[in-house]
Amino acid sequence: MIELKNIQKVYRTKNIETLALDNINLKIKKGEFVSIMGPSGCGKSTLLNIIGLIDNPSEGDLSVCYTHINGQKEKQLANFRNFNLGFIFQRFHLIQSLNVIDNVELSLMYRKMSASERRKRAIETLEKVGLSHRAKHFPAELSGGQCQRVAIARAIVGNPSIILADEPTGNLDSKMGDEIMQILHNLNKENNTTIVMVTHDEKLAKQTDRIVRFFDGRQVN
Amino acid sequence: MWLTTIKQFLTLIMKNRFFTFVNLFGISFTIMLVMILQISFESRVWPGGPEKTVDKMLFLNRSVISKEKSMRLGGISNSVIKEYILNMKTPQKIGVISYSQWTYIGNNGVTDFVVKGTNAEFLSMFNYKMLEGRMYTKKEVSQSKDVIVINRKVKEQFFGNDSAVGKTIEVQDKLFTVVGVVDNVPVNCETAYSDIWYPYTLFNEPLKLFNQTGRWGAVLLAANKTDFANIKEEAAMIEKKVSTQTDGWAFNFGGPFDVLDNYLIGNVDPRMYVGKNISLLMLAGKMLFILLIPALSLIAINLTRVQERAEEIAVRKTFGASSSSLIRQILFENFMLTLIGGLIGLLLAWISIRLFGDFLFAELSSPANGIVNVTLSLLTFLVCIVVSFILSVLSGIIPARRMAKLKPALIMKGGEL
Ligand SMILES: Nc1ncnc2c1ncn2[C@@H]1O[C@H](COP(=O)(O)OP(=O)(O)OP(=O)(O)O)[C@@H](O)[C@H]1O
Ligand SMILES: [Mg+2]
């Protein structure tokens, strides 16, 4: 499903070069739930962004959903993300000026789809995360856990085959964190969705199929 | 898509009232200036009121008489009017005007009146609102009867609330009988405007030479706009004929012009006139120029918002928005805001023309009666929308492109920023 070959990422600022990822080789199978762990600054987010096609590697080969991502145009990448990938972030990143239902509909907005169909699917998805009664609220009116559930709904509304979650429970207390994990596990089991999750929580990581550890831009096992 | 965009746009402008206010203020003030230009342009060219039929008229107001390095530029002489223009075949109606002024010194000081000597056909070409009596007739004109038609202003000054028909006024040492009173003509109806109308045959001025200019003009009413070409052709024939009687001078009308040309040509030598298209382009250029400076400051304001909306843009990109769809969204939002500002600007322009119209049209008619006929036409609205659109693109495209270039990876870091 996801394959990284000799992936390297170098950040160049004026006078320093940071090697954020050093020669990463990684294969993730369809339906796998993988945790990525490692100390702060070791390159976890960078890796996720590269898999998520919102950042490009400095070197190496990448294929996502059995598709080679080399030299694709911005527009194609956007379209690819839209159909195949769902993102969940530690800091939710909901659009504050849109209400819950419009936030959830976001990825469907960039597909050819009727407004009523979009609305229908967004409501169904909100029901899955147990928030249909908050559809007309704005993000500022929700708790952190609720925000993250909206974010999950937004990530899965378009039925992506891969979910990329960057510390999805990082901003939540453990009870809410467990709820979120429950949703992800269900999704993984019921839809066979591939999930790559960055976490600092050993306990949560243990519940997943596999843990990949990083240190200083390198994979350690 | 657009519906959500509109909803979001409304939330955004309500959330950020200060930005909205500053932006709208800039936009509406700018568009107000442009719309004042537009409305005064339109109300000069198509003033409505008594001049409802100007679209079917051609105007001859000038003659250009030249020989080698000398040139005479002025109105048309009485001889050209009497011998040629009044005998034209192609127009449906021919109105002739002799322009003059009458300074009246009364108990309340000095008043200047616009006085026009015309034929009866001239009066029938415009939709004057008759308040009392009648217009003078063709017969009265040919018999040089001492009759006049006055407007309400003159009537009130000399006769107060009484009826004026049948009474006499002494104008320029001549005693006239009032046969009719018409309502005051808006000052922007320049051709139809007058305070006093009298038969053009009354003052028997000596005929001028054909190589001299005069203070006459003519209005040619076509049965149909398609006749314009024929009328122009006949006018060209007249130019040729007159030129043979001028002792070597070349005679030109620099016309006849339709109502739009007649305005656009201004006061320049009609032979220098570049035509409708170029003149209108130049006018549009002027408007564009007015837009330029405010557009720069709107760009600056919008750029500060790029930062504010960086997260939203990054999120949209992450979930599949392409740069082009983002640019479209941002331009659309900007257009909606500009359009709101534009409509406010139109309203402000309308109010200021209503309040200060006198001042805006001051150069038109020296003894302005304070009436300006302005209407909001469909054209005004269209221009307002087009100008808003242009301003929104000018002020939005750079910020939109800047936004669309944002790299989501810079913002969507999992950890703390
Ligand atoms: N835009 C950037 N420019 C320069 N250096 C960067 C940039 N983004 C990340 N880095 C560097 O790359 C390294 C990896 O960053 P990354 O965000 O992937 O770490 P992380 O493992 O996600 O950390 P955390 O657990 O704190 O989220 C860090 O040293 C960071 O300073
Ligand atoms: Mg991180």
XYZ file of C-alpha atoms in Angstrom, chain A residues 11 45 49 54-55 74-75 78 81-82 87 89-91 93-99 102 106-107 109-110 118-119 138 154-155 166-167, chain B residues 1 4 7-8 11-12 15 311-312 315-326 328-329 404 408-409 411-417:
66
model
C 15.618 21.047 5.289
C 5.749 14.521 11.170
C 3.768 14.726 5.484
C 1.976 17.560 1.260
C 5.752 17.632 1.389
C 0.371 19.897 -8.083
C -3.137 19.437 -9.353
C -4.237 17.481 -4.808
C -4.905 13.345 -1.696
C -8.549 14.135 -2.085
C -5.529 13.457 7.629
C -3.772 16.313 13.303
C -2.873 16.868 16.904
C -4.148 20.412 16.750
C -6.931 22.219 12.228
C -10.639 22.713 11.721
C -11.647 25.748 9.700
C -12.984 28.170 12.276
C -15.231 30.058 9.895
C -17.087 26.930 8.819
C -19.548 25.062 10.977
C -19.251 22.232 6.381
C -14.518 19.815 2.983
C -12.903 17.070 0.932
C -16.188 20.010 -2.018
C -13.327 19.230 -4.327
C -22.416 15.739 0.038
C -24.689 16.729 2.864
C -18.795 26.179 15.030
C -13.642 15.073 7.922
C -10.806 12.646 7.281
C -0.217 12.886 13.560
C -0.555 12.550 17.335
C -19.527 24.892 -3.473
C -20.722 27.203 1.234
C -21.811 31.232 3.898
C -18.187 31.190 4.909
C -19.081 34.418 8.668
C -15.665 35.824 7.837
C -16.033 37.875 12.490
C -4.194 27.636 8.374
C -7.442 27.459 6.435
C -6.176 22.623 5.471
C -7.973 23.050 2.195
C -4.890 22.064 0.268
C -4.317 19.062 2.443
C -7.833 17.855 1.767
C -7.515 18.187 -1.946
C -7.959 21.803 -3.042
C -5.762 22.653 -5.986
C -4.107 26.052 -6.219
C -6.409 27.056 -9.016
C -9.552 26.229 -7.075
C -8.198 28.190 -4.116
C -10.955 30.977 -7.653
C -12.419 30.814 -4.166
C -2.386 29.472 -3.122
C 0.631 23.089 3.798
C 3.535 21.094 5.237
C 1.594 24.557 8.928
C 0.371 21.040 9.345
C 3.128 19.937 11.681
C 1.858 17.533 14.284
C 3.636 19.133 17.216
C 3.786 22.673 18.485
C 4.435 25.338 15.928
